[in-house]
PDB file of C-alpha atoms in Angstrom:
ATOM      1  CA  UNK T   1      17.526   9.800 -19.095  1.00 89.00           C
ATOM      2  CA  UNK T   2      21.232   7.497 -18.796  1.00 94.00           C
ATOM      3  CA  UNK T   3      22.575   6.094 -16.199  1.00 95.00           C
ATOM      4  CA  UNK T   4      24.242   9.104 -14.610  1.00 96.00           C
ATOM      5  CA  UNK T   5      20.738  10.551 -13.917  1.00 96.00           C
ATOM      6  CA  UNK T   6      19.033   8.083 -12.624  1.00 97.00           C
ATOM      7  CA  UNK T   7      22.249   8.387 -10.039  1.00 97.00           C
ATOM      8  CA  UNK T   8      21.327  11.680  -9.257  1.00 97.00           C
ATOM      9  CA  UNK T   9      17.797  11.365  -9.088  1.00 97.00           C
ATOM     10  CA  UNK T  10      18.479   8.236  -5.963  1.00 98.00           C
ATOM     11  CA  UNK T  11      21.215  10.079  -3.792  1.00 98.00           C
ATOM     12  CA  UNK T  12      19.385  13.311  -3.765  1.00 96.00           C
ATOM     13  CA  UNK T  13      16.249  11.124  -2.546  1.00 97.00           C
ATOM     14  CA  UNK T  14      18.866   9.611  -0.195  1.00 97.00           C
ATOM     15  CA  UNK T  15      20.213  12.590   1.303  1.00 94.00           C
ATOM     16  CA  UNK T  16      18.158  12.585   4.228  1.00 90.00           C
ATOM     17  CA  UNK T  17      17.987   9.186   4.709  1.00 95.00           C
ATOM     18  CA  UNK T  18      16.616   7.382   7.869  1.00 96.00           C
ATOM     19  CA  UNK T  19      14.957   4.487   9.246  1.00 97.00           C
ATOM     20  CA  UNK T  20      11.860   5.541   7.087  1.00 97.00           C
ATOM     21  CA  UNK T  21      10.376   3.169   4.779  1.00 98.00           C
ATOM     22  CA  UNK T  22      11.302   5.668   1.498  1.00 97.00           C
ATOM     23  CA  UNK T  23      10.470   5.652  -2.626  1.00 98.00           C
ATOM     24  CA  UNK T  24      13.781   6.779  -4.243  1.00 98.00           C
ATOM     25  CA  UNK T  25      12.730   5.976  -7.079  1.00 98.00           C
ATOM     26  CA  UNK T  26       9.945   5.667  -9.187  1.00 97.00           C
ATOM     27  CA  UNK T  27       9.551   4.751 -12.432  1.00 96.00           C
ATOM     28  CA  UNK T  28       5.893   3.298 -12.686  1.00 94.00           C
ATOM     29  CA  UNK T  29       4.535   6.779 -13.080  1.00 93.00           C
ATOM     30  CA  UNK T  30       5.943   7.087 -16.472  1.00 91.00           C
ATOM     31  CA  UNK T  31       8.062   9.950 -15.768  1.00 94.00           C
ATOM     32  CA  UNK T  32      10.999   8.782 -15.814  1.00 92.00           C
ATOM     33  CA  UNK T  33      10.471   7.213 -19.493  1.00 82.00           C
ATOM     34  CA  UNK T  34      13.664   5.282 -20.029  1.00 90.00           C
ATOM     35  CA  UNK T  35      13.364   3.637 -16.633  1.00 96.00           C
ATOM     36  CA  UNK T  36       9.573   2.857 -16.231  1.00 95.00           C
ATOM     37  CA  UNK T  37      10.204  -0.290 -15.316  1.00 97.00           C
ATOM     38  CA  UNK T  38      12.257   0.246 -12.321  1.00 98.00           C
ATOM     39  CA  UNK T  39      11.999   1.283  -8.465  1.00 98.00           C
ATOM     40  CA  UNK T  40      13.939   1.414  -5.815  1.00 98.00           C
ATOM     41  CA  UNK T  41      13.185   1.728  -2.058  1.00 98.00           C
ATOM     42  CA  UNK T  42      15.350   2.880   1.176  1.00 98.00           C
ATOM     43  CA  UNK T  43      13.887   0.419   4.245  1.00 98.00           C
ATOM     44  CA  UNK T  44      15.496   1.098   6.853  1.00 97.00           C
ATOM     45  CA  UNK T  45      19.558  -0.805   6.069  1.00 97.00           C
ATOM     46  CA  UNK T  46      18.017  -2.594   3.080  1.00 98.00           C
ATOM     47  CA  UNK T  47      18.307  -0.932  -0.330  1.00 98.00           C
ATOM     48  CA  UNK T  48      15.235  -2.822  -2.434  1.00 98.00           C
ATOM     49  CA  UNK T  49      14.924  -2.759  -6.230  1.00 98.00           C
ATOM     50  CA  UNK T  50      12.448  -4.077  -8.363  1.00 98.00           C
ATOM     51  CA  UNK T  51      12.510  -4.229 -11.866  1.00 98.00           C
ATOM     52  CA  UNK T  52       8.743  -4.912 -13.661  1.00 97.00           C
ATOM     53  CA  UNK T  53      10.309  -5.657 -16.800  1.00 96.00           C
ATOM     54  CA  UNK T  54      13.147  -7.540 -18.419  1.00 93.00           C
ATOM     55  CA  UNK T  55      15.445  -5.777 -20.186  1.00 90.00           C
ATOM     56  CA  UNK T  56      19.181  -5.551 -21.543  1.00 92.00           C
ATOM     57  CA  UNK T  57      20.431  -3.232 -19.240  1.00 94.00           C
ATOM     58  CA  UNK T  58      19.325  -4.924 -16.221  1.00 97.00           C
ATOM     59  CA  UNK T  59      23.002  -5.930 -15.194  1.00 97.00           C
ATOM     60  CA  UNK T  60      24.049  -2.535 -15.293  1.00 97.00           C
ATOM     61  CA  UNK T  61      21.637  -0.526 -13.219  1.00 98.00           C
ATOM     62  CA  UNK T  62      21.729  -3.558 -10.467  1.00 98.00           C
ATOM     63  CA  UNK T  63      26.147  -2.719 -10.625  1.00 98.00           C
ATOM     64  CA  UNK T  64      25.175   1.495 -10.556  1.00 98.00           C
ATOM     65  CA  UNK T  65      22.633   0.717  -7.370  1.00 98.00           C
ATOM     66  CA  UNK T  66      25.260  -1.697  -5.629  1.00 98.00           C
ATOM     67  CA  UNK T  67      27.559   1.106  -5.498  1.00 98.00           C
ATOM     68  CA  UNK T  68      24.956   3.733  -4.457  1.00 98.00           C
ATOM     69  CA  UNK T  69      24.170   0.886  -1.636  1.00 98.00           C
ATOM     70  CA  UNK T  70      27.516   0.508  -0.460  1.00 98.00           C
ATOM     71  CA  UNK T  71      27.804   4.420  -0.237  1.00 97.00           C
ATOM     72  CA  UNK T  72      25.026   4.869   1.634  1.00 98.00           C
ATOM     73  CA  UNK T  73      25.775   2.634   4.011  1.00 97.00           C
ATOM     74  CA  UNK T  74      22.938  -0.023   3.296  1.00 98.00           C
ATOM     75  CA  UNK T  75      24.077  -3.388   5.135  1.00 98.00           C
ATOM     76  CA  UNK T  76      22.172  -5.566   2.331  1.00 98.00           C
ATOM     77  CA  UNK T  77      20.668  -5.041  -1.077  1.00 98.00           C
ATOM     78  CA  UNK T  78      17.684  -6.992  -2.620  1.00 98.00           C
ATOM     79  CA  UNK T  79      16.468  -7.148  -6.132  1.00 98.00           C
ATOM     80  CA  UNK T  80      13.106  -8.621  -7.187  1.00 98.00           C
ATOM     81  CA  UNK T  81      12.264  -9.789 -10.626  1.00 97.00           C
ATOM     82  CA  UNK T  82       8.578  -8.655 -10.752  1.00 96.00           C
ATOM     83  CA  UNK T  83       8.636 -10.424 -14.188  1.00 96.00           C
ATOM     84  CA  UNK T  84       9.091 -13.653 -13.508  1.00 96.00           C
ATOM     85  CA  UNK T  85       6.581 -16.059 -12.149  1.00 94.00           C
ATOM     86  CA  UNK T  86       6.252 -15.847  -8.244  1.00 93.00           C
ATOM     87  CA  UNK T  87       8.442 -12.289  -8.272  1.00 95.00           C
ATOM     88  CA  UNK T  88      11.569 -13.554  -6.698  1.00 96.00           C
ATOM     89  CA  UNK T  89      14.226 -11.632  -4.693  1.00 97.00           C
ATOM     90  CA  UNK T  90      17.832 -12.186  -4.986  1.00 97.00           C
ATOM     91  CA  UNK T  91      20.070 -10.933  -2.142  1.00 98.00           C
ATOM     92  CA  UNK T  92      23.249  -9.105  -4.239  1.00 98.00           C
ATOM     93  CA  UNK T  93      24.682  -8.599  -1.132  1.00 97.00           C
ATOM     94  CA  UNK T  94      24.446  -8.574   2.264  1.00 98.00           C
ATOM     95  CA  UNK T  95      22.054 -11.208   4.460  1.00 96.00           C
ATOM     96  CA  UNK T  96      18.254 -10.837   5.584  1.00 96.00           C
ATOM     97  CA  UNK T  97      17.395 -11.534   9.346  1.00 94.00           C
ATOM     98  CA  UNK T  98      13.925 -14.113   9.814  1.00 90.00           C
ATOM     99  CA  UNK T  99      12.322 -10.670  10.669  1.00 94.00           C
ATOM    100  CA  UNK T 100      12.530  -8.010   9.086  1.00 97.00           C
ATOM    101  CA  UNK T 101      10.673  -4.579   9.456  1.00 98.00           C
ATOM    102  CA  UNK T 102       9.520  -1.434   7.531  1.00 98.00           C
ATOM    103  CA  UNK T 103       8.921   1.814   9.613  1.00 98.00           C
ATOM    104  CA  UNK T 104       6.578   4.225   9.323  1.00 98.00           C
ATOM    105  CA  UNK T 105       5.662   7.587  11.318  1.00 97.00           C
ATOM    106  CA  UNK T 106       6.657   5.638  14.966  1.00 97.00           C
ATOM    107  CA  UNK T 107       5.185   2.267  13.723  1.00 98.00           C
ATOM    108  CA  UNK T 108       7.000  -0.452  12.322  1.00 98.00           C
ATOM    109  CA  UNK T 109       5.872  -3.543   9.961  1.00 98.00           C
ATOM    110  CA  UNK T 110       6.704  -6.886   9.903  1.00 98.00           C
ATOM    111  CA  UNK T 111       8.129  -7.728   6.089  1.00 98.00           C
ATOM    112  CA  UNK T 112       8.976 -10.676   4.122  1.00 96.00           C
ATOM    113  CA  UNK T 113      11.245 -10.660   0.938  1.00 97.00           C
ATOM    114  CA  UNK T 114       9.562 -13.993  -0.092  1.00 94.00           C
ATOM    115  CA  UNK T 115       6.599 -12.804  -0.895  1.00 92.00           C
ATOM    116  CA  UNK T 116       5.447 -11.032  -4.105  1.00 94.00           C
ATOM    117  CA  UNK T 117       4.438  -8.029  -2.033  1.00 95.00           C
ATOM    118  CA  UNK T 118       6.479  -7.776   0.821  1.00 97.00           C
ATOM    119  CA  UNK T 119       3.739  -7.131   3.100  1.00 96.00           C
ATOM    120  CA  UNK T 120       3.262  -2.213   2.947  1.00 97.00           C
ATOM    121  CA  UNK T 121       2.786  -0.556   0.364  1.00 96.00           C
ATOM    122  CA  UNK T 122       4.660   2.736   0.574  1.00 97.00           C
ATOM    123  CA  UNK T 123       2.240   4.475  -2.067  1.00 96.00           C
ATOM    124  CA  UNK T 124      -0.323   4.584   1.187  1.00 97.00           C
ATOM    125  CA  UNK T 125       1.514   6.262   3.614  1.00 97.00           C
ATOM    126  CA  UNK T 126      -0.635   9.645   3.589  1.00 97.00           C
ATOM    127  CA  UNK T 127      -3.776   7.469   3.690  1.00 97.00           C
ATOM    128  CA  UNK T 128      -2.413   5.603   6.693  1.00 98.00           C
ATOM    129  CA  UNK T 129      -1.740   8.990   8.321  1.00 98.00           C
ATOM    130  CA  UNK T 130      -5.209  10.315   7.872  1.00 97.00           C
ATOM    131  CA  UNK T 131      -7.079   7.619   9.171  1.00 98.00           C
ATOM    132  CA  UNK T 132      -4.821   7.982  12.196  1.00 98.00           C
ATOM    133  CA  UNK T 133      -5.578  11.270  12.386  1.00 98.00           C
ATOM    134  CA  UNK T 134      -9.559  10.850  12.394  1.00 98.00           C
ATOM    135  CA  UNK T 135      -9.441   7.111  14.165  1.00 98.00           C
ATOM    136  CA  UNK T 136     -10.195   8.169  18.095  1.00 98.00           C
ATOM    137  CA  UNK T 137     -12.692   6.675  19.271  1.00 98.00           C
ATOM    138  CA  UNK T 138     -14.368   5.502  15.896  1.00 98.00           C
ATOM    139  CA  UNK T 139     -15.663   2.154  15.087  1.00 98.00           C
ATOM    140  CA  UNK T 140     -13.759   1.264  11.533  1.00 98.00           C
ATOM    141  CA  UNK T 141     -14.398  -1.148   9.090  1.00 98.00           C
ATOM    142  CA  UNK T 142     -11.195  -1.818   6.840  1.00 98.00           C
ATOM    143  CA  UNK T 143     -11.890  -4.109   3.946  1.00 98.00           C
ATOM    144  CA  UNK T 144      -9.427  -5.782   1.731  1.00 96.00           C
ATOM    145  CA  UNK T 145      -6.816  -4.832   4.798  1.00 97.00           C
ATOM    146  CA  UNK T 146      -4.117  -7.120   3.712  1.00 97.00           C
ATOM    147  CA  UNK T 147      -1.646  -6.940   6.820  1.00 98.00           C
ATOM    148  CA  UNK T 148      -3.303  -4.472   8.472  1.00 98.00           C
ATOM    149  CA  UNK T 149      -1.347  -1.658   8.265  1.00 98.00           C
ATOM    150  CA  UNK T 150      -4.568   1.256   8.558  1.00 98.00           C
ATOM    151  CA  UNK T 151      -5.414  -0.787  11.591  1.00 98.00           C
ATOM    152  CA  UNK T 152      -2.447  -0.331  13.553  1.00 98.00           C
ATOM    153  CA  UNK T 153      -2.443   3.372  12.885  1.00 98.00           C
ATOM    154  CA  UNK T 154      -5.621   3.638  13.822  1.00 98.00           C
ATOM    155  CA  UNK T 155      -5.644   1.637  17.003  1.00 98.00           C
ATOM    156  CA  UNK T 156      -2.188   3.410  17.482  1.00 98.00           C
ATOM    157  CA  UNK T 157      -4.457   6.821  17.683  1.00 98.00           C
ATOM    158  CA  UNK T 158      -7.238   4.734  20.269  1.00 97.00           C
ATOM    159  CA  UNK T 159      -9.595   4.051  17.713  1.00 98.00           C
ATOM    160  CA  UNK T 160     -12.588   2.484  19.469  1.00 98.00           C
ATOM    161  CA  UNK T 161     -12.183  -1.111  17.312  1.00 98.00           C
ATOM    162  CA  UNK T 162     -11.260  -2.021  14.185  1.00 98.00           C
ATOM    163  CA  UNK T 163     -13.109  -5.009  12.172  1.00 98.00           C
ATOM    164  CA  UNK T 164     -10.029  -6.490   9.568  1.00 98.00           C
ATOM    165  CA  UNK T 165     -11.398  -8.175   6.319  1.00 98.00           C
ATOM    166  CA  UNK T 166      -9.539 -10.141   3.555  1.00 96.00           C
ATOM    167  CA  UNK T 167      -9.935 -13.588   2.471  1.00 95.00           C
ATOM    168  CA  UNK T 168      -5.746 -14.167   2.675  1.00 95.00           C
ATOM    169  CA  UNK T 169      -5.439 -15.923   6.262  1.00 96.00           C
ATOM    170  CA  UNK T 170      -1.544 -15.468   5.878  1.00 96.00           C
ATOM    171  CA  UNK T 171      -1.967 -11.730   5.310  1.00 97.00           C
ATOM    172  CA  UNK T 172      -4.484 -11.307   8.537  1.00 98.00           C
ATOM    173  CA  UNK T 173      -1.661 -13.187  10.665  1.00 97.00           C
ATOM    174  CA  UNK T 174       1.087 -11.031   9.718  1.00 98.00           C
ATOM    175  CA  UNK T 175      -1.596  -8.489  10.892  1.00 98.00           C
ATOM    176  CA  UNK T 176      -1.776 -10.058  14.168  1.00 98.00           C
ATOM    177  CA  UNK T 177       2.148  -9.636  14.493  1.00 98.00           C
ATOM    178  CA  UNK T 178       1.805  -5.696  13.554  1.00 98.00           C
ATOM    179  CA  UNK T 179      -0.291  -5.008  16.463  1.00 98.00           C
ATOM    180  CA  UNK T 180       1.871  -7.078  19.166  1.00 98.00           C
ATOM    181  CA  UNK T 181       5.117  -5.857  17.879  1.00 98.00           C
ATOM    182  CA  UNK T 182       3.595  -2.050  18.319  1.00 98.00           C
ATOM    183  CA  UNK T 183       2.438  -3.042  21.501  1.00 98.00           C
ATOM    184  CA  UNK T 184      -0.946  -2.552  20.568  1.00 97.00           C
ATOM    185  CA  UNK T 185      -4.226  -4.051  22.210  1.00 92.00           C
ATOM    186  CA  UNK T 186      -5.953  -6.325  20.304  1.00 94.00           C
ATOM    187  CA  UNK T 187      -9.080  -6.543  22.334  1.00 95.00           C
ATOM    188  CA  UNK T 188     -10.719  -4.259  20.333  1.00 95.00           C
ATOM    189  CA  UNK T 189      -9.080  -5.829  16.986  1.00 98.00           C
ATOM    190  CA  UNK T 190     -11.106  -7.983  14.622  1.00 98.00           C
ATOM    191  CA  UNK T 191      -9.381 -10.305  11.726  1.00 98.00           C
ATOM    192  CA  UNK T 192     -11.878 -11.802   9.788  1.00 98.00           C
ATOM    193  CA  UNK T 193     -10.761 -14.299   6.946  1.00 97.00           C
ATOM    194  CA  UNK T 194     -13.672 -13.901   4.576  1.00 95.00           C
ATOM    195  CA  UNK T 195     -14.448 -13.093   1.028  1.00 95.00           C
ATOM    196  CA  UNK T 196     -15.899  -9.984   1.127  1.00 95.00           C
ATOM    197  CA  UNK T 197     -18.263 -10.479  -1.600  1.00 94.00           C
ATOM    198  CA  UNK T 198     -19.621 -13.014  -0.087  1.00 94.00           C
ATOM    199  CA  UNK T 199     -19.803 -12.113   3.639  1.00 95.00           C
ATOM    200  CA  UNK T 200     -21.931  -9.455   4.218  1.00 96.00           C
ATOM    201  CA  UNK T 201     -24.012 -10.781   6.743  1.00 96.00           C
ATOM    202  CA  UNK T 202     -21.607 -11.288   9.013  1.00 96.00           C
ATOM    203  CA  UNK T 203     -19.749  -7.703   8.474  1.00 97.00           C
ATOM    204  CA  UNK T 204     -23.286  -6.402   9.053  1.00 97.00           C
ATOM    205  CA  UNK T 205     -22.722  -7.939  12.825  1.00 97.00           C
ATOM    206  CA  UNK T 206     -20.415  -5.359  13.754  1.00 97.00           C
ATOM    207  CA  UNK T 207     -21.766  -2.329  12.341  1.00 96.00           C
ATOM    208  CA  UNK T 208     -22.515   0.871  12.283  1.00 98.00           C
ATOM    209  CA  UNK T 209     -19.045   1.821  11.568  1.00 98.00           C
ATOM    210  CA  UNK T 210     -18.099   5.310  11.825  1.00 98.00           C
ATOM    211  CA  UNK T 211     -15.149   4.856   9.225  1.00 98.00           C
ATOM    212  CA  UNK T 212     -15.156   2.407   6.276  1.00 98.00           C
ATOM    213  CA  UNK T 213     -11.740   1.643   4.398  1.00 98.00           C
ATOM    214  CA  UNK T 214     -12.138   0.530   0.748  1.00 97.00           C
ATOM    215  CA  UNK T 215      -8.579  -0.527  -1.034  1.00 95.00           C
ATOM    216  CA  UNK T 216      -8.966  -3.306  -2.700  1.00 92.00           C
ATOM    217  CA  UNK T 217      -6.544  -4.984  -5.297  1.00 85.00           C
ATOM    218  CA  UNK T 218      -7.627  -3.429  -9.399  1.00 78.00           C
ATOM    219  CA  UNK T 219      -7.496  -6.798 -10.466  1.00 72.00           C
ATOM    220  CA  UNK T 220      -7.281 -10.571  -7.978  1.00 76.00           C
ATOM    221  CA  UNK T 221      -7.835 -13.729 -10.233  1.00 75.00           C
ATOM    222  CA  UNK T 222     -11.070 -15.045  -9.237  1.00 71.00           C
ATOM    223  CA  UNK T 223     -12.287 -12.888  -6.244  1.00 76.00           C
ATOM    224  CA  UNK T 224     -12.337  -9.256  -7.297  1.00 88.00           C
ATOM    225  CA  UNK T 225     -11.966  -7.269 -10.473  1.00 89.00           C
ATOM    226  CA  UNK T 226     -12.671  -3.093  -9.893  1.00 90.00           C
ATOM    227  CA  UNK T 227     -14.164  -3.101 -13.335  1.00 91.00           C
ATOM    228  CA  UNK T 228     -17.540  -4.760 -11.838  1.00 92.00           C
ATOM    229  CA  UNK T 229     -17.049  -5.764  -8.069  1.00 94.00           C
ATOM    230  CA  UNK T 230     -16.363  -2.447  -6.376  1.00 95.00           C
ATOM    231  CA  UNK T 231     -19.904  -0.952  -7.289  1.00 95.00           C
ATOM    232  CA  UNK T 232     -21.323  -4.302  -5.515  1.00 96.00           C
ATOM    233  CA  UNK T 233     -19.133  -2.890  -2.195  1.00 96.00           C
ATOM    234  CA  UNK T 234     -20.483   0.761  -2.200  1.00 96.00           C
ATOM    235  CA  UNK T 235     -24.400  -0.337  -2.974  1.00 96.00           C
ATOM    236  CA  UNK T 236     -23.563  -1.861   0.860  1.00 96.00           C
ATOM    237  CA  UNK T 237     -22.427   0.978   2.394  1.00 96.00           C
ATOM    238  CA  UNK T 238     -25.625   2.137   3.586  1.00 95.00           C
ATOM    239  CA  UNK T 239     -26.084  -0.535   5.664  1.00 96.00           C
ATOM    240  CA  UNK T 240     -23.100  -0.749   7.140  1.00 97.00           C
ATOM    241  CA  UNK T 241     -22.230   3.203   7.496  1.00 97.00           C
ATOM    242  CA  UNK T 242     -23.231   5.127  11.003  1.00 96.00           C
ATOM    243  CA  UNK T 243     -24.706   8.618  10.795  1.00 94.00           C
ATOM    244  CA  UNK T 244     -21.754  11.011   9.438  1.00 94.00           C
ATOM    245  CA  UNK T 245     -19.475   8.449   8.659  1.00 97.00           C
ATOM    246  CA  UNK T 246     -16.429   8.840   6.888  1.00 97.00           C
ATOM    247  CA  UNK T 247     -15.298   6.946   3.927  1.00 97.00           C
ATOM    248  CA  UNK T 248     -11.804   6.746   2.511  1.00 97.00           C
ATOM    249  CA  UNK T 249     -12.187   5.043  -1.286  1.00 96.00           C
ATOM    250  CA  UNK T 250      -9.113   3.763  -2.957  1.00 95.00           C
ATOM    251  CA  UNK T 251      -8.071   2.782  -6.330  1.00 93.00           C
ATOM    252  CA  UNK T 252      -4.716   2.171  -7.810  1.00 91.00           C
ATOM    253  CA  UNK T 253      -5.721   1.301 -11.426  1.00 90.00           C
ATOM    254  CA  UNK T 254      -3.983   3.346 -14.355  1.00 89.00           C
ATOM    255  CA  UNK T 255      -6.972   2.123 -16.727  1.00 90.00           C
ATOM    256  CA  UNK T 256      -9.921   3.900 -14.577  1.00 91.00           C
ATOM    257  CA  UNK T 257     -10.011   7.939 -13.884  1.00 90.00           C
ATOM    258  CA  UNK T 258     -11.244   9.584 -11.011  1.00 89.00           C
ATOM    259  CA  UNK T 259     -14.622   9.748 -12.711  1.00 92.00           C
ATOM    260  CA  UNK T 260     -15.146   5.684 -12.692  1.00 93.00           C
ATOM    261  CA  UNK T 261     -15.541   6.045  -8.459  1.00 93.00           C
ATOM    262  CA  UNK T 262     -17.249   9.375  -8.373  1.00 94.00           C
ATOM    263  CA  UNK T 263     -19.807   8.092 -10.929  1.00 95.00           C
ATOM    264  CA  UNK T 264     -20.076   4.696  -8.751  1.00 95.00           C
ATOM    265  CA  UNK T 265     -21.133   6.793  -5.792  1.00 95.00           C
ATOM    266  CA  UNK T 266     -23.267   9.359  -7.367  1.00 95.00           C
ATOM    267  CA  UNK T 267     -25.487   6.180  -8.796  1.00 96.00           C
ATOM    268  CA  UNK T 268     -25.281   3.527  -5.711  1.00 95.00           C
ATOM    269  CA  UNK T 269     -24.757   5.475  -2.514  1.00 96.00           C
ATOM    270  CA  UNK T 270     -25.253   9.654  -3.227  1.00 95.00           C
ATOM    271  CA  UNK T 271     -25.556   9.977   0.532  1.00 95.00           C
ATOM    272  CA  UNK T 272     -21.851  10.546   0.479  1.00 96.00           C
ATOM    273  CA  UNK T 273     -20.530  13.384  -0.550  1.00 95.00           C
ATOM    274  CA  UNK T 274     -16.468  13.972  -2.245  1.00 95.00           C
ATOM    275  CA  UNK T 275     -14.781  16.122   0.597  1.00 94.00           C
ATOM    276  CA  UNK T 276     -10.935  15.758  -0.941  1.00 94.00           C
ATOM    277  CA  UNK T 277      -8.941  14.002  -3.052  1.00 94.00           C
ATOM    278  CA  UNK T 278      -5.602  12.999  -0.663  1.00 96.00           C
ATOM    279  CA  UNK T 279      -3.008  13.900  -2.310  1.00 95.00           C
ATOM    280  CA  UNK T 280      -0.062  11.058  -3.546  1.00 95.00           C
ATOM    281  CA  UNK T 281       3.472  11.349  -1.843  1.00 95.00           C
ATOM    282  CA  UNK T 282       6.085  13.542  -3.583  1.00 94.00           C
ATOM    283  CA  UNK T 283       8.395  10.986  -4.538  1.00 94.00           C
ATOM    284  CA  UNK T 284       5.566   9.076  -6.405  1.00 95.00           C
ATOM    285  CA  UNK T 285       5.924  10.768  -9.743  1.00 93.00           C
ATOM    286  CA  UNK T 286       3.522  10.484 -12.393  1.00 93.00           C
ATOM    287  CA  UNK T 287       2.984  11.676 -16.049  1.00 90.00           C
ATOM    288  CA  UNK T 288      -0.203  11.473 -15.512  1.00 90.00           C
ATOM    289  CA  UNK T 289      -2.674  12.054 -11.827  1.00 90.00           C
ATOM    290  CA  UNK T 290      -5.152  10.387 -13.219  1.00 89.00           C
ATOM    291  CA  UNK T 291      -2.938   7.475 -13.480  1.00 89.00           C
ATOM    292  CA  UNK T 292      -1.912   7.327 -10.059  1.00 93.00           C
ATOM    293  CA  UNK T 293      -3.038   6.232  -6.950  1.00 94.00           C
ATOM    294  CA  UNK T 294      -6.024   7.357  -6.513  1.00 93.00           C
ATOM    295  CA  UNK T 295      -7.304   8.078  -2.437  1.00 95.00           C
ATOM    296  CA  UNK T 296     -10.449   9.852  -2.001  1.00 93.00           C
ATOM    297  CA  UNK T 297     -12.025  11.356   1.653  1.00 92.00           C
ATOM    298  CA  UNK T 298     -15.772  11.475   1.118  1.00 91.00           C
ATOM    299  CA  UNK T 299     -18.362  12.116   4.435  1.00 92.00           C
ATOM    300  CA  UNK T 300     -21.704  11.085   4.245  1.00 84.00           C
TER     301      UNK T 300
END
């Protein structure tokens, strides 16, 4: 794959291009070989690139996507060296407002280019749509929830309340803003700023929950590692889990198969049972599905 191609593989993707938070290309699944290092999103008037590798051709691909930009119409374009220390983005053209936002399916999301991870992950949208599409009415428990995005689409679809845990304050107050600037009620919103691991007690408080969100990080320096700490969160779940509630387990590791979570239920909480694998959006292209994102729907 040259240059040329990965030019046709982004304006096809861009054809139909809207406000929509949008993959145009990915190169983390390995399928694109010769640019596995590279992808490039379509938010809204900002074209975003991020490059997880250094390499001599940098220069070139950041000239090919300026010009793909400026034809489409993008008003800025952002690069971010996922390489270097603290990921920073460099504005190639263009300016950033103090707010910016991602939309999603009717919802938007407050974003910030000064942060590693700019605050959704686009991978998740068809998660994010089913727990909308299950959330009326339902008590949920979302662990590891980041900024909150399965919370506003399930209080968007009059979920009954929502209990928010992860131990990054900043990430729970960005949260906060996702609700208000949906217009969303957070009376019946929860944003606790605990570790997990360590807080079960008080997650206990609010239970039964009829739906329990699982998607943690694979790997967070000193508070969570899949490898050994998500077993510890599904030996819980009978505790914490109403009758016939529904779990959604995620996993974005490349080193662990789908086997390494079926096995971890089958041995710590069998009640549940596999219902369906979701499956991954079609611009996230992998060489391998077991690879990928993994999102599973399991009912107990």
């Amino acid at each position: 794959m040259n240059l040329d191609d990965l030019k046709l593989v982004i304006e096809s993707n861009l054809k139909n291009k809207d406000i929509e938070y949008r993959r145009v290309f990915h190169g983390r699944g390995n399928f694109y070989d010769d640019f596995s290092y590279l992808t490039v999103d379509s938010i809204d008037k900002i074209f975003f690139a991020q490059f997880y590798e250094k390499n001599d051709f940098q220069e070139d691909i950041e000239k090919l996507l300026e010009e793909i930009a400026i034809r489409y119409d993008f008003k800025s374009f952002v690069v971010q060296e996922r390489f270097l220390k603290n990921a920073p983005c460099k504005i190639i053209y263009g300016t950033l407002k103090e707010e910016e936002f991602a939309f999603e399916n009717g919802l938007k999301y407050l974003i910030n280019f000064s942060n590693k991870n700019i605050g959704i992950f686009p991978d998740m949208k068809r998660g994010r749509e089913f727990i909308k599409s299950i959330a009326k009415n339902k008590n949920i428990l979302n662990l590891f929830s980041y900024t909150c995005a399965f919370s506003v689409c399930a209080v968007s679809a009059d979920a009954k309340k929502v209990v928010n845990v992860d131990m990054a304050k900043n990430a729970l107050n960005i949260g906060r803003i996702n609700h208000r600037i949906n217009d969303l009620d957070t009376k019946k919103v929860k944003f606790f700023p605990y570790n997990i691991l360590k807080s079960w007690s008080r997650i206990r408080k609010e239970a039964p929950y009829d739906i329990i969100i699982i998607d943690p990080p694979s790997f967070q320096k000193g508070s969570f590692a899949a490898t050994k700490d998500y077993e510890k969160i599904i030996k819980r779940l009978d505790e914490l889990a109403s009758d016939n509630c529904v779990v959604l387990s995620c996993l974005n590791a490349p080193e662990l198969d789908t086997n390494f979570i079926k096995e971890l239920f089958a041995k710590n909480a069998p009640k549940f049972a596999f219902v369906k694998r979701l499956s991954n959006l079609d611009e996230f292209l992998s060489n391998n599905d077991e690879k990928s994102l993994k999102t599973w729907f399991l009912r107990e």
